[in-house]
PDB file of C-alpha atoms and ligand atoms in Angstrom:
ATOM      1  CA  MET A  25     191.944   7.581  14.074  1.00  0.00           C
ATOM      2  CA  VAL A  26     190.128  10.082  12.396  1.00  0.00           C
ATOM      3  CA  GLY A  27     186.647  10.219  13.005  1.00  0.00           C
ATOM      4  CA  VAL A  28     184.472  11.672  11.257  1.00  0.00           C
ATOM      5  CA  LEU A  29     180.401  12.571  11.208  1.00  0.00           C
ATOM      6  CA  ASP A  30     177.357  13.725   8.834  1.00  0.00           C
ATOM      7  CA  SER A  31     173.763  13.845   9.195  1.00  0.00           C
ATOM      8  CA  GLY A  32     174.412  10.999   6.182  1.00  0.00           C
ATOM      9  CA  VAL A  33     176.209  10.163   3.531  1.00  0.00           C
ATOM     10  CA  GLY A  34     177.424  13.270   2.107  1.00  0.00           C
ATOM     11  CA  GLY A  35     180.410  14.029   4.542  1.00  0.00           C
ATOM     12  CA  LEU A  36     182.153  11.321   2.254  1.00  0.00           C
ATOM     13  CA  SER A  37     182.655  13.939  -0.444  1.00  0.00           C
ATOM     14  CA  VAL A  38     185.310  15.037   2.388  1.00  0.00           C
ATOM     15  CA  TRP A  39     186.280  12.384   3.896  1.00  0.00           C
ATOM     16  CA  LYS A  40     187.530  11.851  -0.218  1.00  0.00           C
ATOM     17  CA  GLU A  41     189.271  14.563   0.305  1.00  0.00           C
ATOM     18  CA  LEU A  42     191.115  13.661   3.859  1.00  0.00           C
ATOM     19  CA  VAL A  43     191.757   9.686   3.026  1.00  0.00           C
ATOM     20  CA  GLY A  44     193.510  11.340  -0.305  1.00  0.00           C
ATOM     21  CA  THR A  45     195.079  13.811   1.303  1.00  0.00           C
ATOM     22  CA  LEU A  46     195.612  11.980   4.863  1.00  0.00           C
ATOM     23  CA  PRO A  47     196.416   8.049   2.881  1.00  0.00           C
ATOM     24  CA  ASP A  48     197.749   6.621   6.496  1.00  0.00           C
ATOM     25  CA  GLU A  49     195.437   7.507   8.787  1.00  0.00           C
ATOM     26  CA  LYS A  50     192.874   4.905   9.912  1.00  0.00           C
ATOM     27  CA  TYR A  51     188.891   6.662   9.408  1.00  0.00           C
ATOM     28  CA  LEU A  52     185.671   5.243  11.447  1.00  0.00           C
ATOM     29  CA  TYR A  53     182.560   7.508   9.232  1.00  0.00           C
ATOM     30  CA  VAL A  54     179.352   7.896  11.182  1.00  0.00           C
ATOM     31  CA  ALA A  55     176.558   8.612   8.365  1.00  0.00           C
ATOM     32  CA  ASP A  56     173.160   9.815  10.763  1.00  0.00           C
ATOM     33  CA  SER A  57     171.518   8.646   7.443  1.00  0.00           C
ATOM     34  CA  GLY A  58     168.381   7.823   9.971  1.00  0.00           C
ATOM     35  CA  PHE A  59     167.788  10.758  10.806  1.00  0.00           C
ATOM     36  CA  CYS A  60     168.522  11.891   7.916  1.00  0.00           C
ATOM     37  CA  PRO A  61     168.080  15.731   6.807  1.00  0.00           C
ATOM     38  CA  TYR A  62     169.648  17.598   9.687  1.00  0.00           C
ATOM     39  CA  GLY A  63     168.963  20.895   7.043  1.00  0.00           C
ATOM     40  CA  PRO A  64     164.989  21.740   8.592  1.00  0.00           C
ATOM     41  CA  ARG A  65     165.624  20.525  11.979  1.00  0.00           C
ATOM     42  CA  ASP A  66     165.902  22.989  15.278  1.00  0.00           C
ATOM     43  CA  LYS A  67     169.455  23.900  16.815  1.00  0.00           C
ATOM     44  CA  SER A  68     168.868  21.341  20.110  1.00  0.00           C
ATOM     45  CA  TYR A  69     168.245  18.615  18.118  1.00  0.00           C
ATOM     46  CA  ILE A  70     171.227  18.820  16.116  1.00  0.00           C
ATOM     47  CA  ILE A  71     173.172  19.211  18.913  1.00  0.00           C
ATOM     48  CA  GLU A  72     171.898  16.328  20.499  1.00  0.00           C
ATOM     49  CA  ARG A  73     172.533  13.763  17.453  1.00  0.00           C
ATOM     50  CA  THR A  74     176.329  15.307  17.277  1.00  0.00           C
ATOM     51  CA  SER A  75     176.767  14.583  20.835  1.00  0.00           C
ATOM     52  CA  ARG A  76     175.933  11.460  21.237  1.00  0.00           C
ATOM     53  CA  ILE A  77     177.694  10.540  17.889  1.00  0.00           C
ATOM     54  CA  SER A  78     180.546  12.070  18.896  1.00  0.00           C
ATOM     55  CA  GLU A  79     181.004  10.274  22.244  1.00  0.00           C
ATOM     56  CA  PHE A  80     180.374   7.219  19.829  1.00  0.00           C
ATOM     57  CA  LEU A  81     183.405   8.548  18.627  1.00  0.00           C
ATOM     58  CA  ILE A  82     185.729   9.494  21.476  1.00  0.00           C
ATOM     59  CA  ASP A  83     184.909   5.998  23.014  1.00  0.00           C
ATOM     60  CA  ARG A  84     186.414   4.174  19.643  1.00  0.00           C
ATOM     61  CA  GLY A  85     189.226   6.092  20.216  1.00  0.00           C
ATOM     62  CA  ALA A  86     189.437   9.345  17.465  1.00  0.00           C
ATOM     63  CA  ASP A  87     191.510  11.753  17.728  1.00  0.00           C
ATOM     64  CA  ILE A  88     189.859  13.742  16.096  1.00  0.00           C
ATOM     65  CA  ILE A  89     186.865  14.604  14.568  1.00  0.00           C
ATOM     66  CA  VAL A  90     185.990  16.477  11.409  1.00  0.00           C
ATOM     67  CA  VAL A  91     182.191  17.092  11.419  1.00  0.00           C
ATOM     68  CA  ALA A  92     182.026  16.788   7.813  1.00  0.00           C
ATOM     69  CA  CYS A  93     178.100  19.056   7.034  1.00  0.00           C
ATOM     70  CA  ASN A  94     177.662  22.467   7.703  1.00  0.00           C
ATOM     71  CA  THR A  95     174.053  21.871   8.764  1.00  0.00           C
ATOM     72  CA  ALA A  96     175.528  20.386  11.558  1.00  0.00           C
ATOM     73  CA  THR A  97     178.876  22.883  12.247  1.00  0.00           C
ATOM     74  CA  ALA A  98     176.783  26.289  12.063  1.00  0.00           C
ATOM     75  CA  ALA A  99     173.709  24.054  14.896  1.00  0.00           C
ATOM     76  CA  ALA A 100     176.717  22.357  17.103  1.00  0.00           C
ATOM     77  CA  ILE A 101     180.027  23.367  16.651  1.00  0.00           C
ATOM     78  CA  SER A 102     180.498  25.742  19.424  1.00  0.00           C
ATOM     79  CA  THR A 103     178.826  23.569  22.273  1.00  0.00           C
ATOM     80  CA  LEU A 104     180.662  20.166  21.143  1.00  0.00           C
ATOM     81  CA  ARG A 105     183.852  22.505  21.118  1.00  0.00           C
ATOM     82  CA  ARG A 106     183.106  22.909  24.923  1.00  0.00           C
ATOM     83  CA  ASN A 107     181.836  20.280  26.141  1.00  0.00           C
ATOM     84  CA  TYR A 108     184.533  17.241  24.411  1.00  0.00           C
ATOM     85  CA  LYS A 109     188.181  17.550  24.874  1.00  0.00           C
ATOM     86  CA  ILE A 110     189.268  16.917  20.926  1.00  0.00           C
ATOM     87  CA  PRO A 111     189.833  19.493  18.284  1.00  0.00           C
ATOM     88  CA  PHE A 112     186.556  19.688  16.369  1.00  0.00           C
ATOM     89  CA  ILE A 113     187.019  20.217  12.843  1.00  0.00           C
ATOM     90  CA  GLY A 114     183.690  21.957  10.998  1.00  0.00           C
ATOM     91  CA  MET A 115     183.260  22.518   7.836  1.00  0.00           C
ATOM     92  CA  GLU A 116     181.416  26.557   6.501  1.00  0.00           C
ATOM     93  CA  PRO A 117     180.441  27.322   2.782  1.00  0.00           C
ATOM     94  CA  ALA A 118     183.649  28.799   1.484  1.00  0.00           C
ATOM     95  CA  THR A 119     181.814  32.051   0.365  1.00  0.00           C
ATOM     96  CA  LYS A 120     185.233  34.891   0.940  1.00  0.00           C
ATOM     97  CA  PRO A 121     187.348  32.695  -1.967  1.00  0.00           C
ATOM     98  CA  ALA A 122     183.726  33.537  -3.766  1.00  0.00           C
ATOM     99  CA  VAL A 123     183.284  36.730  -2.914  1.00  0.00           C
ATOM    100  CA  LEU A 124     187.399  37.648  -3.627  1.00  0.00           C
ATOM    101  CA  HIS A 125     187.246  35.852  -6.898  1.00  0.00           C
ATOM    102  CA  SER A 126     184.240  37.185  -8.124  1.00  0.00           C
ATOM    103  CA  GLU A 127     184.168  39.949 -11.311  1.00  0.00           C
ATOM    104  CA  SER A 128     180.903  40.154 -11.996  1.00  0.00           C
ATOM    105  CA  GLY A 129     180.001  40.951  -8.013  1.00  0.00           C
ATOM    106  CA  VAL A 130     177.133  37.805  -7.832  1.00  0.00           C
ATOM    107  CA  ILE A 131     177.897  35.052  -6.230  1.00  0.00           C
ATOM    108  CA  ALA A 132     175.440  31.561  -5.454  1.00  0.00           C
ATOM    109  CA  VAL A 133     175.154  29.990  -2.391  1.00  0.00           C
ATOM    110  CA  LEU A 134     173.411  26.618  -2.700  1.00  0.00           C
ATOM    111  CA  ALA A 135     173.294  25.380   0.830  1.00  0.00           C
ATOM    112  CA  THR A 136     170.031  24.056   3.751  1.00  0.00           C
ATOM    113  CA  GLN A 137     168.053  26.666   5.706  1.00  0.00           C
ATOM    114  CA  GLY A 138     170.285  25.941   8.958  1.00  0.00           C
ATOM    115  CA  THR A 139     173.126  26.243   7.514  1.00  0.00           C
ATOM    116  CA  PHE A 140     171.745  29.800   6.240  1.00  0.00           C
ATOM    117  CA  ARG A 141     171.197  30.744  10.231  1.00  0.00           C
ATOM    118  CA  GLY A 142     173.863  29.672  11.326  1.00  0.00           C
ATOM    119  CA  GLU A 143     176.296  32.167  12.856  1.00  0.00           C
ATOM    120  CA  LEU A 144     179.618  31.871  11.113  1.00  0.00           C
ATOM    121  CA  TYR A 145     178.003  31.792   7.662  1.00  0.00           C
ATOM    122  CA  MET A 146     176.389  35.333   8.634  1.00  0.00           C
ATOM    123  CA  GLY A 147     179.550  36.651   9.970  1.00  0.00           C
ATOM    124  CA  THR A 148     181.460  35.558   7.185  1.00  0.00           C
ATOM    125  CA  LEU A 149     179.190  37.858   4.791  1.00  0.00           C
ATOM    126  CA  GLU A 150     179.470  40.897   7.114  1.00  0.00           C
ATOM    127  CA  LYS A 151     183.230  40.534   6.853  1.00  0.00           C
ATOM    128  CA  TYR A 152     183.714  39.972   3.355  1.00  0.00           C
ATOM    129  CA  ALA A 153     180.576  40.376   1.117  1.00  0.00           C
ATOM    130  CA  SER A 154     179.709  43.752   2.094  1.00  0.00           C
ATOM    131  CA  GLN A 155     180.023  45.217  -1.750  1.00  0.00           C
ATOM    132  CA  THR A 156     178.459  41.185  -3.565  1.00  0.00           C
ATOM    133  CA  ARG A 157     175.184  40.591  -4.374  1.00  0.00           C
ATOM    134  CA  VAL A 158     174.623  36.780  -2.406  1.00  0.00           C
ATOM    135  CA  ILE A 159     172.321  34.988  -3.678  1.00  0.00           C
ATOM    136  CA  GLU A 160     171.166  32.512  -0.722  1.00  0.00           C
ATOM    137  CA  ILE A 161     169.528  29.274  -2.797  1.00  0.00           C
ATOM    138  CA  VAL A 162     168.207  25.733  -0.456  1.00  0.00           C
ATOM    139  CA  GLY A 163     168.305  22.753  -2.384  1.00  0.00           C
ATOM    140  CA  ASN A 164     165.616  21.401  -1.132  1.00  0.00           C
ATOM    141  CA  ASN A 165     165.110  17.647  -1.760  1.00  0.00           C
ATOM    142  CA  LEU A 166     169.322  17.566  -2.876  1.00  0.00           C
ATOM    143  CA  VAL A 167     170.266  15.531   0.249  1.00  0.00           C
ATOM    144  CA  GLU A 168     167.431  13.612  -0.239  1.00  0.00           C
ATOM    145  CA  LEU A 169     168.034  12.605  -3.932  1.00  0.00           C
ATOM    146  CA  VAL A 170     171.775  11.820  -2.601  1.00  0.00           C
ATOM    147  CA  GLU A 171     170.938   9.800   0.372  1.00  0.00           C
ATOM    148  CA  LYS A 172     169.380   7.289  -2.941  1.00  0.00           C
ATOM    149  CA  MET A 173     171.940   7.742  -4.977  1.00  0.00           C
ATOM    150  CA  GLU A 174     169.764   9.777  -7.664  1.00  0.00           C
ATOM    151  CA  TRP A 175     172.232  12.355  -8.561  1.00  0.00           C
ATOM    152  CA  ASP A 176     171.971  11.615 -12.632  1.00  0.00           C
ATOM    153  CA  THR A 177     168.267  11.081 -13.082  1.00  0.00           C
ATOM    154  CA  PRO A 178     166.035  13.438 -14.606  1.00  0.00           C
ATOM    155  CA  GLU A 179     164.731  14.461 -11.434  1.00  0.00           C
ATOM    156  CA  ALA A 180     167.860  16.021 -10.215  1.00  0.00           C
ATOM    157  CA  GLU A 181     168.418  17.495 -13.625  1.00  0.00           C
ATOM    158  CA  ARG A 182     165.450  19.262 -13.002  1.00  0.00           C
ATOM    159  CA  LEU A 183     165.610  20.312  -8.968  1.00  0.00           C
ATOM    160  CA  VAL A 184     169.008  21.717  -9.826  1.00  0.00           C
ATOM    161  CA  ARG A 185     167.866  23.236 -12.543  1.00  0.00           C
ATOM    162  CA  SER A 186     165.672  25.251 -10.520  1.00  0.00           C
ATOM    163  CA  TYR A 187     168.321  26.910  -7.641  1.00  0.00           C
ATOM    164  CA  VAL A 188     170.512  27.209 -10.104  1.00  0.00           C
ATOM    165  CA  GLU A 189     169.409  29.234 -13.457  1.00  0.00           C
ATOM    166  CA  PRO A 190     167.741  32.383 -11.873  1.00  0.00           C
ATOM    167  CA  ALA A 191     171.175  32.590 -10.220  1.00  0.00           C
ATOM    168  CA  ILE A 192     173.173  32.630 -13.246  1.00  0.00           C
ATOM    169  CA  ALA A 193     170.563  34.284 -14.814  1.00  0.00           C
ATOM    170  CA  GLU A 194     171.486  37.181 -12.377  1.00  0.00           C
ATOM    171  CA  GLY A 195     175.192  36.886 -13.095  1.00  0.00           C
ATOM    172  CA  ALA A 196     176.629  34.564 -10.853  1.00  0.00           C
ATOM    173  CA  ASP A 197     179.490  33.620 -11.291  1.00  0.00           C
ATOM    174  CA  HIS A 198     180.449  31.457  -8.559  1.00  0.00           C
ATOM    175  CA  ILE A 199     178.380  28.688  -7.444  1.00  0.00           C
ATOM    176  CA  VAL A 200     179.595  28.250  -3.125  1.00  0.00           C
ATOM    177  CA  LEU A 201     178.779  24.451  -2.004  1.00  0.00           C
ATOM    178  CA  GLY A 202     177.628  25.102   1.225  1.00  0.00           C
ATOM    179  CA  CYS A 203     176.168  21.301   1.441  1.00  0.00           C
ATOM    180  CA  THR A 204     178.659  18.410   1.099  1.00  0.00           C
ATOM    181  CA  HIS A 205     175.565  16.537  -0.139  1.00  0.00           C
ATOM    182  CA  TYR A 206     176.340  19.124  -2.955  1.00  0.00           C
ATOM    183  CA  PRO A 207     179.237  17.889  -4.513  1.00  0.00           C
ATOM    184  CA  PHE A 208     178.116  14.917  -5.804  1.00  0.00           C
ATOM    185  CA  LEU A 209     175.880  16.745  -7.663  1.00  0.00           C
ATOM    186  CA  THR A 210     179.037  18.692  -9.573  1.00  0.00           C
ATOM    187  CA  LYS A 211     178.457  16.838 -13.072  1.00  0.00           C
ATOM    188  CA  THR A 212     174.817  18.224 -12.987  1.00  0.00           C
ATOM    189  CA  ILE A 213     175.507  21.654 -11.831  1.00  0.00           C
ATOM    190  CA  GLU A 214     178.391  22.337 -14.105  1.00  0.00           C
ATOM    191  CA  LYS A 215     175.949  20.829 -16.681  1.00  0.00           C
ATOM    192  CA  ILE A 216     173.587  23.804 -15.902  1.00  0.00           C
ATOM    193  CA  ALA A 217     175.694  26.044 -15.003  1.00  0.00           C
ATOM    194  CA  GLY A 218     177.774  26.041 -17.560  1.00  0.00           C
ATOM    195  CA  SER A 219     181.665  26.106 -17.658  1.00  0.00           C
ATOM    196  CA  LYS A 220     182.624  29.760 -16.851  1.00  0.00           C
ATOM    197  CA  VAL A 221     181.272  29.776 -13.665  1.00  0.00           C
ATOM    198  CA  LYS A 222     183.391  28.591 -11.142  1.00  0.00           C
ATOM    199  CA  ILE A 223     181.782  25.661  -8.712  1.00  0.00           C
ATOM    200  CA  ILE A 224     183.443  26.163  -4.960  1.00  0.00           C
ATOM    201  CA  ASN A 225     183.497  22.894  -2.633  1.00  0.00           C
ATOM    202  CA  PRO A 226     185.620  23.642   1.013  1.00  0.00           C
ATOM    203  CA  ALA A 227     186.662  19.351   1.566  1.00  0.00           C
ATOM    204  CA  PRO A 228     190.364  20.357   0.186  1.00  0.00           C
ATOM    205  CA  ALA A 229     190.701  23.036   2.368  1.00  0.00           C
ATOM    206  CA  ILE A 230     189.208  20.765   5.344  1.00  0.00           C
ATOM    207  CA  ALA A 231     191.685  18.024   4.858  1.00  0.00           C
ATOM    208  CA  LYS A 232     194.827  21.078   5.116  1.00  0.00           C
ATOM    209  CA  ARG A 233     193.413  21.739   7.931  1.00  0.00           C
ATOM    210  CA  ALA A 234     192.552  18.246   9.404  1.00  0.00           C
ATOM    211  CA  ARG A 235     196.422  17.236   8.400  1.00  0.00           C
ATOM    212  CA  GLU A 236     198.041  20.739  10.381  1.00  0.00           C
ATOM    213  CA  VAL A 237     195.115  19.606  13.230  1.00  0.00           C
ATOM    214  CA  LEU A 238     196.745  15.710  13.458  1.00  0.00           C
ATOM    215  CA  ALA A 239     200.130  16.973  13.206  1.00  0.00           C
ATOM    216  CA  GLY A 240     199.917  18.886  16.696  1.00  0.00           C
ATOM    217  CA  ILE A 241     198.714  15.405  18.229  1.00  0.00           C
ATOM    218  CA  VAL A 242     201.448  13.594  20.516  1.00  0.00           C
ATOM    219  CA  PRO A 243     200.449  11.121  21.321  1.00  0.00           C
ATOM    220  CA  ARG A 244     198.215   9.875  19.570  1.00  0.00           C
ATOM    221  CA  ASN A 245     195.583   7.143  20.684  1.00  0.00           C
ATOM    222  CA  VAL A 246     196.048   3.973  20.289  1.00  0.00           C
ATOM    223  CA  TYR A 247     193.888   2.008  17.784  1.00  0.00           C
ATOM    224  CA  SER A 248     194.038  -1.695  16.106  1.00  0.00           C
ATOM    225  CA  GLU A 249     191.631  -1.506  13.433  1.00  0.00           C
ATOM    226  CA  ASP A 250     193.225  -2.925  10.333  1.00  0.00           C
ATOM    227  CA  SER A 251     190.509  -1.861   8.014  1.00  0.00           C
ATOM    228  CA  ASP A 252     188.180   2.277   8.675  1.00  0.00           C
ATOM    229  CA  TRP A 253     184.479   1.965   9.071  1.00  0.00           C
ATOM    230  CA  PHE A 254     181.859   3.264   7.555  1.00  0.00           C
ATOM    231  CA  CYS A 255     178.396   3.047  10.007  1.00  0.00           C
ATOM    232  CA  THR A 256     174.952   4.275   9.431  1.00  0.00           C
ATOM    233  CA  THR A 257     172.091   4.773  11.423  1.00  0.00           C
ATOM    234  CA  ALA A 258     169.368   3.932   8.980  1.00  0.00           C
ATOM    235  CA  GLU A 259     168.608   0.292   8.597  1.00  0.00           C
ATOM    236  CA  ASP A 260     170.713  -0.607   5.638  1.00  0.00           C
ATOM    237  CA  THR A 261     174.357   0.004   4.457  1.00  0.00           C
ATOM    238  CA  SER A 262     173.882  -0.454   0.670  1.00  0.00           C
ATOM    239  CA  VAL A 263     174.017   2.915   0.310  1.00  0.00           C
ATOM    240  CA  LEU A 264     176.680   3.694   2.308  1.00  0.00           C
ATOM    241  CA  ALA A 265     179.112   0.924   0.893  1.00  0.00           C
ATOM    242  CA  SER A 266     178.650   1.280  -2.628  1.00  0.00           C
ATOM    243  CA  MET A 267     179.595   5.224  -2.705  1.00  0.00           C
ATOM    244  CA  VAL A 268     182.907   4.370  -0.895  1.00  0.00           C
ATOM    245  CA  GLY A 269     183.459   1.581  -3.699  1.00  0.00           C
ATOM    246  CA  MET A 270     183.077   4.130  -5.922  1.00  0.00           C
ATOM    247  CA  ILE A 271     184.945   6.835  -4.674  1.00  0.00           C
ATOM    248  CA  LEU A 272     187.879   4.282  -3.738  1.00  0.00           C
ATOM    249  CA  SER A 273     187.437   3.255  -7.682  1.00  0.00           C
ATOM    250  CA  GLU A 274     187.825   6.537  -8.216  1.00  0.00           C
ATOM    251  CA  SER A 275     191.121   6.720  -6.726  1.00  0.00           C
ATOM    252  CA  ARG A 276     195.046   6.549  -7.602  1.00  0.00           C
ATOM    253  CA  ASN A 277     196.323   5.271  -4.278  1.00  0.00           C
ATOM    254  CA  ASN A 278     193.635   4.079  -2.384  1.00  0.00           C
ATOM    255  CA  VAL A 279     192.018   1.831  -4.665  1.00  0.00           C
ATOM    256  CA  PHE A 280     192.768  -1.644  -2.589  1.00  0.00           C
ATOM    257  CA  ARG A 281     191.762   0.105   1.151  1.00  0.00           C
ATOM    258  CA  LYS A 282     190.272  -1.903   2.815  1.00  0.00           C
ATOM    259  CA  TYR A 283     186.751  -1.255   4.297  1.00  0.00           C
ATOM    260  CA  LYS A 284     183.464  -2.896   6.563  1.00  0.00           C
ATOM    261  CA  CYS A 285     180.377  -0.550   6.412  1.00  0.00           C
ATOM    262  CA  THR A 286     177.255  -2.007   9.340  1.00  0.00           C
ATOM    263  CA  THR A 287     175.173  -0.542  10.778  1.00  0.00           C
ATOM    264  CA  ILE A 288     174.938   1.144  14.930  1.00  0.00           C
ATOM    265  CA  ARG A 289     171.660   2.525  16.718  1.00  0.00           C
ATOM    266  CA  LEU A 290     172.814   6.135  18.253  1.00  0.00           C
TER     267      LEU A 290
HETATM  268  N1  LIG B 254     175.668  17.084   4.658  1.00  0.00           N
HETATM  269  C1  LIG B 254     175.178  17.840   4.825  1.00  0.00           C
HETATM  270  C2  LIG B 254     175.087  19.535   5.174  1.00  0.00           C
HETATM  271  O1  LIG B 254     176.637  19.799   4.179  1.00  0.00           O
HETATM  272  C3  LIG B 254     173.345  17.561   4.723  1.00  0.00           C
HETATM  273  C4  LIG B 254     172.078  18.495   5.453  1.00  0.00           C
HETATM  274  C5  LIG B 254     171.153  18.371   6.035  1.00  0.00           C
HETATM  275  O2  LIG B 254     170.831  17.219   6.432  1.00  0.00           O
HETATM  276  O3  LIG B 254     170.331  18.748   4.960  1.00  0.00           O
HETATM  277  O4  LIG B 254     175.238  20.770   5.492  1.00  0.00           O
END
């Protein structure tokens, strides 16, 4: 079984790629929506939350854990890898491909405060982006909108416009989605950025990496559930259930996939 965690429903943008690439796997997803957003929190808080969630996933039989959250990866992945034996796959803003393909020499990265503070992000910039202008945009309040499925609203458009337009005016030809909640805003971002600007979402690469790592795990844990499970630390499961339903209804091969949603206390 593949464990997936995020501060909320954003990691479903990664699960969508995982389930497309690895449809024969079973998934256990934890949305920490009761404690979302992680972006402005300090490192120790995120380590504490993600450790609890990881223990829950490991106890239930996860073979790997996908940390489908850039902020959690930046704050906690090295601690999680040190403390638990199973493989962890993390997220990092895909600045490298954006830098390599940029023609204007200007790219924009849209992420949370916590992700910009992370060593992974800063290390990649140092290594690859010395000749590129990188415009860093903290997407304040975007996570909150996605947590309410309000990505197609005038407020979402107003906020995205205020973040994206100045970067486009400065010549950015790539926008890196450095938070797993943001792919749900892709249509709005595209509308504002225009068709010449490339939007980069690293989720497909994460799914390929998960496939490679899983191929190396023999034997696998025994897991007897016949449905995927989606758990949230929020009181209400309706947003999580609606988003899973929406993703599956848009999928070619997984339309009839079985899933269950529940609230958990962690
Ligand atoms: N999905 C998380 C990420 O990728 C959202 C961060 C948050 O909770 O602020 O960074």
